[in-house]
Coordinates of C-alpha atoms and ligand atoms in Angstrom, one line a residue:
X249 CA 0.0 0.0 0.0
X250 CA 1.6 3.0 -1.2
X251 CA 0.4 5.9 2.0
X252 CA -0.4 9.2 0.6
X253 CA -2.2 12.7 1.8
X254 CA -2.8 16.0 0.2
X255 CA -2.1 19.0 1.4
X256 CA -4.6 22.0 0.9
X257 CA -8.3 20.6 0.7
X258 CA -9.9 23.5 -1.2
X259 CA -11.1 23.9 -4.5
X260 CA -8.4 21.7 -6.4
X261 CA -6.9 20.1 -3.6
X262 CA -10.4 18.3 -2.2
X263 CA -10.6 16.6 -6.0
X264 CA -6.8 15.6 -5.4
X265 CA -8.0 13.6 -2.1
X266 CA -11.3 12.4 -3.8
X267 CA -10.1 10.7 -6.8
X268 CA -6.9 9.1 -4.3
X269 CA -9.3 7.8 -1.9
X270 CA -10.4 5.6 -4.8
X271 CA -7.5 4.5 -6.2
X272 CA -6.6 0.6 -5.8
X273 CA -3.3 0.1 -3.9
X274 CA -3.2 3.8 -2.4
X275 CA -4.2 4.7 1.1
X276 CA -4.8 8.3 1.6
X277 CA -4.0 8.2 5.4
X278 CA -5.2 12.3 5.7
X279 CA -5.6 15.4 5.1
X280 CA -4.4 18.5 5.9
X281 CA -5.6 22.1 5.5
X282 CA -4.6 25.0 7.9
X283 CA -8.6 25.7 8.0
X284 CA -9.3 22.8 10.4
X285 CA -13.2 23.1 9.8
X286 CA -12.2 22.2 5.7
X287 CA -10.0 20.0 6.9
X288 CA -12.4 17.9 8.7
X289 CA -15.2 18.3 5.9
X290 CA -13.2 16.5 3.2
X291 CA -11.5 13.7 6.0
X292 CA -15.3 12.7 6.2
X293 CA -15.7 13.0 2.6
X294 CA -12.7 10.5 2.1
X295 CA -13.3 8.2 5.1
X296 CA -9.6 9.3 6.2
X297 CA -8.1 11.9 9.1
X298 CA -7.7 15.3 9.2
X299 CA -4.3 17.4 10.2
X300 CA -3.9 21.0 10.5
X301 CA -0.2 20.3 10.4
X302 CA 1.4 18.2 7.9
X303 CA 4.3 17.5 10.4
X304 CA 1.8 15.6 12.2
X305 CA 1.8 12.4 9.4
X306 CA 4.9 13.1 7.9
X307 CA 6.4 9.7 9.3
X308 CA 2.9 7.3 7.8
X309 CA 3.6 8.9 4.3
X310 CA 5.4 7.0 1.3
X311 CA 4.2 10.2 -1.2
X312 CA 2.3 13.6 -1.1
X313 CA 0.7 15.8 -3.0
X314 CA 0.6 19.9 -2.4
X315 CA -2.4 22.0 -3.5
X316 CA -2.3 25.0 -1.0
X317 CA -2.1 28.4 -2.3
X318 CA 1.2 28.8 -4.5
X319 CA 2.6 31.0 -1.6
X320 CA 2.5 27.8 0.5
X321 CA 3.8 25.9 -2.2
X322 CA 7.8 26.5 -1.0
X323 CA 7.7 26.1 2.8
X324 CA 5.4 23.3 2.8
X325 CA 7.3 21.6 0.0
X326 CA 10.7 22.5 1.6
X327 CA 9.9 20.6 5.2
X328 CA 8.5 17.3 3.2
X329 CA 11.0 16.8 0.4
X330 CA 13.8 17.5 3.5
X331 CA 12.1 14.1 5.0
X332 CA 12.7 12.3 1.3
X333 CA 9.1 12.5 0.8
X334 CA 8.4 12.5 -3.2
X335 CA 6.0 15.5 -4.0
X336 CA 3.1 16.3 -6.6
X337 CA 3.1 20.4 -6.6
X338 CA 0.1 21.8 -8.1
X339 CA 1.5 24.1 -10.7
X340 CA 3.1 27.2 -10.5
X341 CA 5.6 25.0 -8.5
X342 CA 6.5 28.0 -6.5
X343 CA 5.9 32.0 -6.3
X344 CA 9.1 32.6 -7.3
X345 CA 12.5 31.4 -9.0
X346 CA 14.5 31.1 -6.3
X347 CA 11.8 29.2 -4.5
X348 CA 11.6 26.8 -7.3
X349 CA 15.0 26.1 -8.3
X350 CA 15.6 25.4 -4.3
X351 CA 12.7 22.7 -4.6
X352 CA 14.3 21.1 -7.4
X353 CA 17.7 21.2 -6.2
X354 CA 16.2 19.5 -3.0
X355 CA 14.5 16.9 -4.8
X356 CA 17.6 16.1 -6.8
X357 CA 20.3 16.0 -3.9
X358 CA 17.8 13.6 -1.8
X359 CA 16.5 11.4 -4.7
X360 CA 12.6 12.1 -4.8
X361 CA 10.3 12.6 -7.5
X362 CA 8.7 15.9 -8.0
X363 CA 6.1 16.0 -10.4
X364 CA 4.4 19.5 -11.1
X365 CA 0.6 19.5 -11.9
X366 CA 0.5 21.2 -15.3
X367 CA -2.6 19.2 -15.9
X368 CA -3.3 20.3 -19.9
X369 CA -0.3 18.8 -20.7
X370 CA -2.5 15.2 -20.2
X371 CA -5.3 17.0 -22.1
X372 CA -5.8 14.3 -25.2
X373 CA -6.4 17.2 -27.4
X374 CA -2.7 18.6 -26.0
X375 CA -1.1 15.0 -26.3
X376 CA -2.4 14.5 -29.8
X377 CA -0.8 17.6 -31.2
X378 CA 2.2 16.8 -29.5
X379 CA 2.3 13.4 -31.7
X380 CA 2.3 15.3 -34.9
X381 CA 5.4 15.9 -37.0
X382 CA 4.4 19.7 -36.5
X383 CA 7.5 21.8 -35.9
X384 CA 6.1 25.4 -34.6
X385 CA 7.0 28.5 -35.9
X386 CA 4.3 30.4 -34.3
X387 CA 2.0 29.9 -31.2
X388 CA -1.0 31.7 -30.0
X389 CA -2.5 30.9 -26.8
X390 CA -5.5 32.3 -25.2
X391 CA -6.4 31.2 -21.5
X392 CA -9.5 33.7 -20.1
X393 CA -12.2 33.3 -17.7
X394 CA -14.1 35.5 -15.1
X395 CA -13.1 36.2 -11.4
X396 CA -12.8 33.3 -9.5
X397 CA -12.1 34.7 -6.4
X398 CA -9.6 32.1 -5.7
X399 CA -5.3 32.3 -6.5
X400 CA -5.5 36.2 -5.4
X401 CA -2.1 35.5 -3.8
X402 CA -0.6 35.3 -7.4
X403 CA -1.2 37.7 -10.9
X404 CA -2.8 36.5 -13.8
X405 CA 0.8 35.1 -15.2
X406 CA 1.2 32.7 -12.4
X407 CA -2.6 31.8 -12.3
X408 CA -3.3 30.9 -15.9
X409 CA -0.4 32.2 -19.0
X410 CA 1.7 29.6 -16.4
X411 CA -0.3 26.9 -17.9
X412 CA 0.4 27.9 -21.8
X413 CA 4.1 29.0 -21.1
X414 CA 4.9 25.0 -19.8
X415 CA 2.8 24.0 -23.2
X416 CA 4.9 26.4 -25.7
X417 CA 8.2 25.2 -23.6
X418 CA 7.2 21.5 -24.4
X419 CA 6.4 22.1 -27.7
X420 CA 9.2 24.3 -29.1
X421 CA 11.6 22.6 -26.8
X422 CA 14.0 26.3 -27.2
X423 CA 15.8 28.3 -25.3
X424 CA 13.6 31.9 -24.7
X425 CA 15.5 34.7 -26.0
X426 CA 13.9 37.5 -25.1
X427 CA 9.9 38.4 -24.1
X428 CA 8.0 41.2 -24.4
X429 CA 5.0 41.9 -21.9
X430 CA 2.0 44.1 -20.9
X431 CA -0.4 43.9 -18.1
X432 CA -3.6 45.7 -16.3
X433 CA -5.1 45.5 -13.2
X434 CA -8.3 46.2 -13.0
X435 CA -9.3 44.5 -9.3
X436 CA -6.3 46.3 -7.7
X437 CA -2.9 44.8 -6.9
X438 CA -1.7 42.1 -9.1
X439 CA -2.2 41.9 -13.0
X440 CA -5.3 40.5 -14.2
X441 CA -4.7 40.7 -17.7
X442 CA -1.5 40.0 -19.7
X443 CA -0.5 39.8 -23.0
X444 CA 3.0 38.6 -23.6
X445 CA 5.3 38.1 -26.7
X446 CA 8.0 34.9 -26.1
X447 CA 10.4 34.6 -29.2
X448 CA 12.5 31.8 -29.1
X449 CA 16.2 30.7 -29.9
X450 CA 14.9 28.8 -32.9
X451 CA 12.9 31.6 -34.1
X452 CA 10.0 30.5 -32.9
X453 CA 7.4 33.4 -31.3
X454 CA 4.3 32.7 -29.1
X455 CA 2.0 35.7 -28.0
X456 CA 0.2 34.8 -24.8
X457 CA -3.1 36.3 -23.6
X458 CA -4.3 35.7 -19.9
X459 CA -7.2 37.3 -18.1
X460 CA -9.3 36.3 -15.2
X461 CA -11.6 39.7 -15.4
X462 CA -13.2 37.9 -19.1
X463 CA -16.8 37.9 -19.8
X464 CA -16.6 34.2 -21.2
X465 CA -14.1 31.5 -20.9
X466 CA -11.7 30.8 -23.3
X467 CA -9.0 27.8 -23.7
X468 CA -7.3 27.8 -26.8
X469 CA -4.4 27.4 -28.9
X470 CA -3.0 27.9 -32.3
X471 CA -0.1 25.7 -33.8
X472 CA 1.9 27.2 -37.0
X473 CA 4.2 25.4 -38.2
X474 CA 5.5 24.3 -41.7
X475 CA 3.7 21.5 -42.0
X476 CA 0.3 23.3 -41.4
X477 CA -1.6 24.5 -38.7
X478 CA -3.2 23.1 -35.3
X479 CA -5.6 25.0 -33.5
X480 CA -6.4 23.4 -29.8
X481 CA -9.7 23.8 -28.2
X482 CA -8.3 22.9 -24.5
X483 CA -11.8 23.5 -22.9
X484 CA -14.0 21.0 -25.4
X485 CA -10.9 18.4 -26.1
X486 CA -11.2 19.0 -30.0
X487 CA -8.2 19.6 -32.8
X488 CA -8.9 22.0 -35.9
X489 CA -6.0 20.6 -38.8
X490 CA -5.0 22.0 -41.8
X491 CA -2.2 21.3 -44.2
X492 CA -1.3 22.9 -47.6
X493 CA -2.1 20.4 -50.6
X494 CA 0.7 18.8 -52.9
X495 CA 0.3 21.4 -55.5
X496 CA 0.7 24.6 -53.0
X497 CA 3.4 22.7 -51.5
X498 CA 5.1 22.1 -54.4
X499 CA 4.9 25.9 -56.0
X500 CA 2.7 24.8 -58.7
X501 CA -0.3 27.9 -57.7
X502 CA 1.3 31.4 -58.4
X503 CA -1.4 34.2 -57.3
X504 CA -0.4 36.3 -59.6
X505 CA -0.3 34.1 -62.5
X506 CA -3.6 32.7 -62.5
X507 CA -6.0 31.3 -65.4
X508 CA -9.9 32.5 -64.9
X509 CA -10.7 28.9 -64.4
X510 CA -8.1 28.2 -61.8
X511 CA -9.0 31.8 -59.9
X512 CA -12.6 31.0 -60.0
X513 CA -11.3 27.0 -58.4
X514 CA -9.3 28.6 -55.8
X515 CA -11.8 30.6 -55.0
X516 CA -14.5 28.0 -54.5
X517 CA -12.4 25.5 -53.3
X518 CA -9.3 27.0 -51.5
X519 CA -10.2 24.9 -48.2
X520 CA -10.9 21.2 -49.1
X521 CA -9.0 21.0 -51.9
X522 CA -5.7 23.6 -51.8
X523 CA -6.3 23.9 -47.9
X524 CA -6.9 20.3 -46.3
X525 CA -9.0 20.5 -43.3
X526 CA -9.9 18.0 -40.6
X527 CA -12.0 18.6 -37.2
X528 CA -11.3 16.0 -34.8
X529 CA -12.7 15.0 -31.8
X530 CA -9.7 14.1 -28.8
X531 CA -12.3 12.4 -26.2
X532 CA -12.3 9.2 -25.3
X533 CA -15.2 8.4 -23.0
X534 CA -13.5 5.3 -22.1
X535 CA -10.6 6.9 -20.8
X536 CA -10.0 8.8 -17.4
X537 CA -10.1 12.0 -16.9
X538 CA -7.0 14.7 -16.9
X539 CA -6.7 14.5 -12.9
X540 CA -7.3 10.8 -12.9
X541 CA -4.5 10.5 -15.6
X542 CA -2.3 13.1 -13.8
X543 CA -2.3 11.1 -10.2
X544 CA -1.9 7.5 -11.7
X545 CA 1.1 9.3 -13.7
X546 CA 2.3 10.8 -10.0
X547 CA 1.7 7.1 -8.0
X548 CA 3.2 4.8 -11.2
X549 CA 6.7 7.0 -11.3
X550 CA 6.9 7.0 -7.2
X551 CA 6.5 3.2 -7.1
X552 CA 8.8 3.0 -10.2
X553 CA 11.1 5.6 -9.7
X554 CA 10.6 7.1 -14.1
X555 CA 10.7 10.5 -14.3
X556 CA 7.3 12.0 -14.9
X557 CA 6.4 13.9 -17.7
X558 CA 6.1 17.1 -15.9
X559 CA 8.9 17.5 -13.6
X560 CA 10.2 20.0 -11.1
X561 CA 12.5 21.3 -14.2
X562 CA 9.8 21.7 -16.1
X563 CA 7.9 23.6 -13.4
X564 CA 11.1 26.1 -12.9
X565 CA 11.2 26.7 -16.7
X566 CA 7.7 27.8 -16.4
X567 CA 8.6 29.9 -13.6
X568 CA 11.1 31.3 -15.3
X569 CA 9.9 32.6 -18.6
X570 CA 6.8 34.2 -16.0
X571 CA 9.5 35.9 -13.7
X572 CA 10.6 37.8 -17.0
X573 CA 7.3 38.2 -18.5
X574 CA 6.4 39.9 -15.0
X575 CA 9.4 42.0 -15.0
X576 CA 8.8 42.9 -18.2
X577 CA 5.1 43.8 -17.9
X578 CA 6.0 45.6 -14.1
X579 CA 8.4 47.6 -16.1
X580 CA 6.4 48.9 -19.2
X581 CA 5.9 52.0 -19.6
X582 CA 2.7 53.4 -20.8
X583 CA 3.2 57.1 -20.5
X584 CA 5.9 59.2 -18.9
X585 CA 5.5 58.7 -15.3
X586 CA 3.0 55.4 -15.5
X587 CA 4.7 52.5 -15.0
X588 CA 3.8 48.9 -14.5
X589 CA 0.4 47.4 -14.3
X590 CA -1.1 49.1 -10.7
X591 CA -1.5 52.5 -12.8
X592 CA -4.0 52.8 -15.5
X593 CA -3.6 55.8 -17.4
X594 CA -5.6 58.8 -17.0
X595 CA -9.2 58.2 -18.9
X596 CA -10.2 60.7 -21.3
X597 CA -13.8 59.8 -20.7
X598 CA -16.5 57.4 -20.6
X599 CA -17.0 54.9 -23.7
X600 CA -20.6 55.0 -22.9
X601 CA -23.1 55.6 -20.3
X602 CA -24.2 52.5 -18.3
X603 CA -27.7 52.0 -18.1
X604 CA -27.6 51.2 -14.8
X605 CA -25.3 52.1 -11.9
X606 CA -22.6 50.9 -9.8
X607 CA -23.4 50.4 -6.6
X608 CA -21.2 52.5 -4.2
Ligands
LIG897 N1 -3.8 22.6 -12.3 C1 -4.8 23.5 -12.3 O1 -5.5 23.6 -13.4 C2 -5.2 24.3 -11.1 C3 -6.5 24.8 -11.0 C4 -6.8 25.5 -9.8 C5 -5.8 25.7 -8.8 N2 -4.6 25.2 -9.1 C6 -3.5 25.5 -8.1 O2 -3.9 24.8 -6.9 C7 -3.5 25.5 -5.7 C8 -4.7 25.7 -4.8 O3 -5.7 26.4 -5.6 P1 -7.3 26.3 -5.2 O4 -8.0 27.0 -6.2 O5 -7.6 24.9 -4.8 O6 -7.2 27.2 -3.9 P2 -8.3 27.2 -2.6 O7 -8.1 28.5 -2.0 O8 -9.6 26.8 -3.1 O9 -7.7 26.1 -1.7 C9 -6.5 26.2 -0.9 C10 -6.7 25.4 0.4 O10 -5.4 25.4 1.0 C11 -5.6 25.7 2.4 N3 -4.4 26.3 3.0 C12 -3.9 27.6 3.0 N4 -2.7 27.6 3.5 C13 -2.4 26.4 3.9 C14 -1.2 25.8 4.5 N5 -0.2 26.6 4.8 N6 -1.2 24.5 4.7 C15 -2.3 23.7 4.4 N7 -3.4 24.2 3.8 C16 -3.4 25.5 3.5 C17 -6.8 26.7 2.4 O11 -7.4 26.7 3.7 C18 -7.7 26.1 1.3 O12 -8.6 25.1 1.8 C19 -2.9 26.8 -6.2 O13 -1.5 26.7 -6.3 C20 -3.4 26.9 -7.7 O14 -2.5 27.6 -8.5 C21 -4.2 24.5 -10.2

């Protein structure tokens, strides 16, 4: 029986516990949240005990996993991966650089597996693409929702870009070379929207848009490379394709050459027969779900000792392209004098008048 408890019962952390509690050949032996009342909750829930402490079960565990608030993420991780206990970090792996690269320095020196939870990267649609022979040369990601209420400890780059800037490392496997960033707060304090520009060694650029002040959710990618195009819907699991036919391929279409009869072809049938298309549909009913997919990945490389497919490097790459997306976007300047994203710029005026008010 391979003893396991997760630490931070909330939102994310309570699925973490549920889905474990069901797992053959696992015992979740607790659970620990530093609101004892939440604690308890989700120990009932699981049929397991609840700790407000996780120094209190440290000795009963083989394996945990970590889904406090990311602020948490360092000292919590520091104190278990000391004791050679292997670790699954919800993602970002840590507030900060430093932070990071000391967790996976720690992890190294005593032997452990750390595993990060970048959960899209077990998203079928995700995995599929990464199966193509699709070399990018360009990358647009979009990752926007409402307010949540929830990872106010953290901007909007550590919240949600982190998710697309560990899915544009693991697809253009490059070095970054430089970035270029902006970001607003409209709630107050940290960034709630940010756009950033990541251009690669290898030439590659992405331009990344997060915001968690959105009217409607959005979870999507687009793939350019040479050999065509993939555009990722992350939130329904589906793939758009397209791929240039033989002839474009092979130079055989000049635009500016054209017969009437081949202008009035391409125009009718520019995608089908010049442009291949496909839709496809990346769920499989039969199989388990990302989380599922995510912890079986975190319990087979603890009792194996393989290196999961997210690990704490991968995490402190992350970390570190958002460190300099966040300097970049603290240090913008959008007029003399307003700098960063805490200071909108003086309003000339109202776009339009609201037909109803704010409440004071
Ligand atoms: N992979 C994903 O898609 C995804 C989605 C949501 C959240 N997350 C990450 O999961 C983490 C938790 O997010 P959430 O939305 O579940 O937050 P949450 O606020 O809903 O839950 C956090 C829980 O941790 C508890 N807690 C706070 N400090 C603690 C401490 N020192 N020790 C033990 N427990 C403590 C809180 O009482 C709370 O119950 C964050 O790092 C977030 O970035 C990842």
């Amino acid at each position: 029986m391979l003893r396991l408890a997760v630490v931070g019962v909330g939102h994310l952390g309570k699925e973490h516990a549920r889905i474990l509690s069901t797992f053959p050949g696992v015992s979740l032996v607790g659970v620990v949240d530093s609101n004892r009342a939440q604690a308890e909750r989700i120990a009932e829930r699981c049929s397991t005990r609840a700790y407000v402490d996780p120094r209190e079960l440290m000795p009963q565990l083989d394996a945990a996993v970590i889904a406090a608030p990311t602020t948490y993420h360092h000292v919590l991780a520091r104190e278990l991966l000391h004791a050679g206990i292997p670790l699954l970090i919800e993602k970002p792996l840590a507030a900060t650089c430093d932070e990071a690269g000391e967790l996976v320095e720690l992890a190294r020196s005593r032997g452990v597996i750390l595993q990060v939870g970048h959960i899209e990267r077990f998203n079928p649609a995700f995995e599929e693409v990464q199966s193509l022979p699709l070399q990018p040369r360009y990358l647009q990601a979009e990752r926007c929702g409402g307010f949540t209420g929830r990872s106010t400890d953290t901007g909007v780059v550590l919240d949600l870009m982190i998710h697309d800037l560990d899915l544009v490392l693991a697809l253009t496997g490059s070095e970054v070379e430089r970035v270029e960033a902006l970001g607003v707060s409209v709630l107050g304090g940290h960034e709630d929207i940010a756009q950033a520009r990541v251009v690669f060694r290898n030439g590659c650029i992405a331009d990344l848009t997060a915001s968690r002040v959105h009217p409607e959710p959005r979870r999507r990618m687009q793939v350019w490379g040479v050999e065509g195009y993939a555009g990722i819907d992350f939130a329904r699991k589906t793939l758009s394709l397209m791929q240039p036919s033989e002839s474009l391929r092979r130079g055989m279409i000049d635009s500016r050459r054209l017969d009437p009869a081949l202008a009035s072809s391409l125009k009718a049938e520019l995608f089908g027969r010049f442009i291949q298309q496909q839709q496809r549909d990346c769920n499989q009913p039969s199989r388990a779900d990302q989380l599922t997919r995510e912890l079986e990945e975190f319990v087979h490389c603890v009792r194996t000792g393989a290196t999961p497919r997210v690990d704490g490097e991968a995490g402190y790459r992350a970390i570190e392209v958002a460190t300099r997306i966040l300097d970049s976007l603290r240090s913008h300047c959008w007029e003399a004098g307003a700098i960063g994203p805490r200071l909108l710029p003086p309003s000339r005026g109202p776009l339009f008048h609201p037909a109803t008010r704010e409440a004071a």
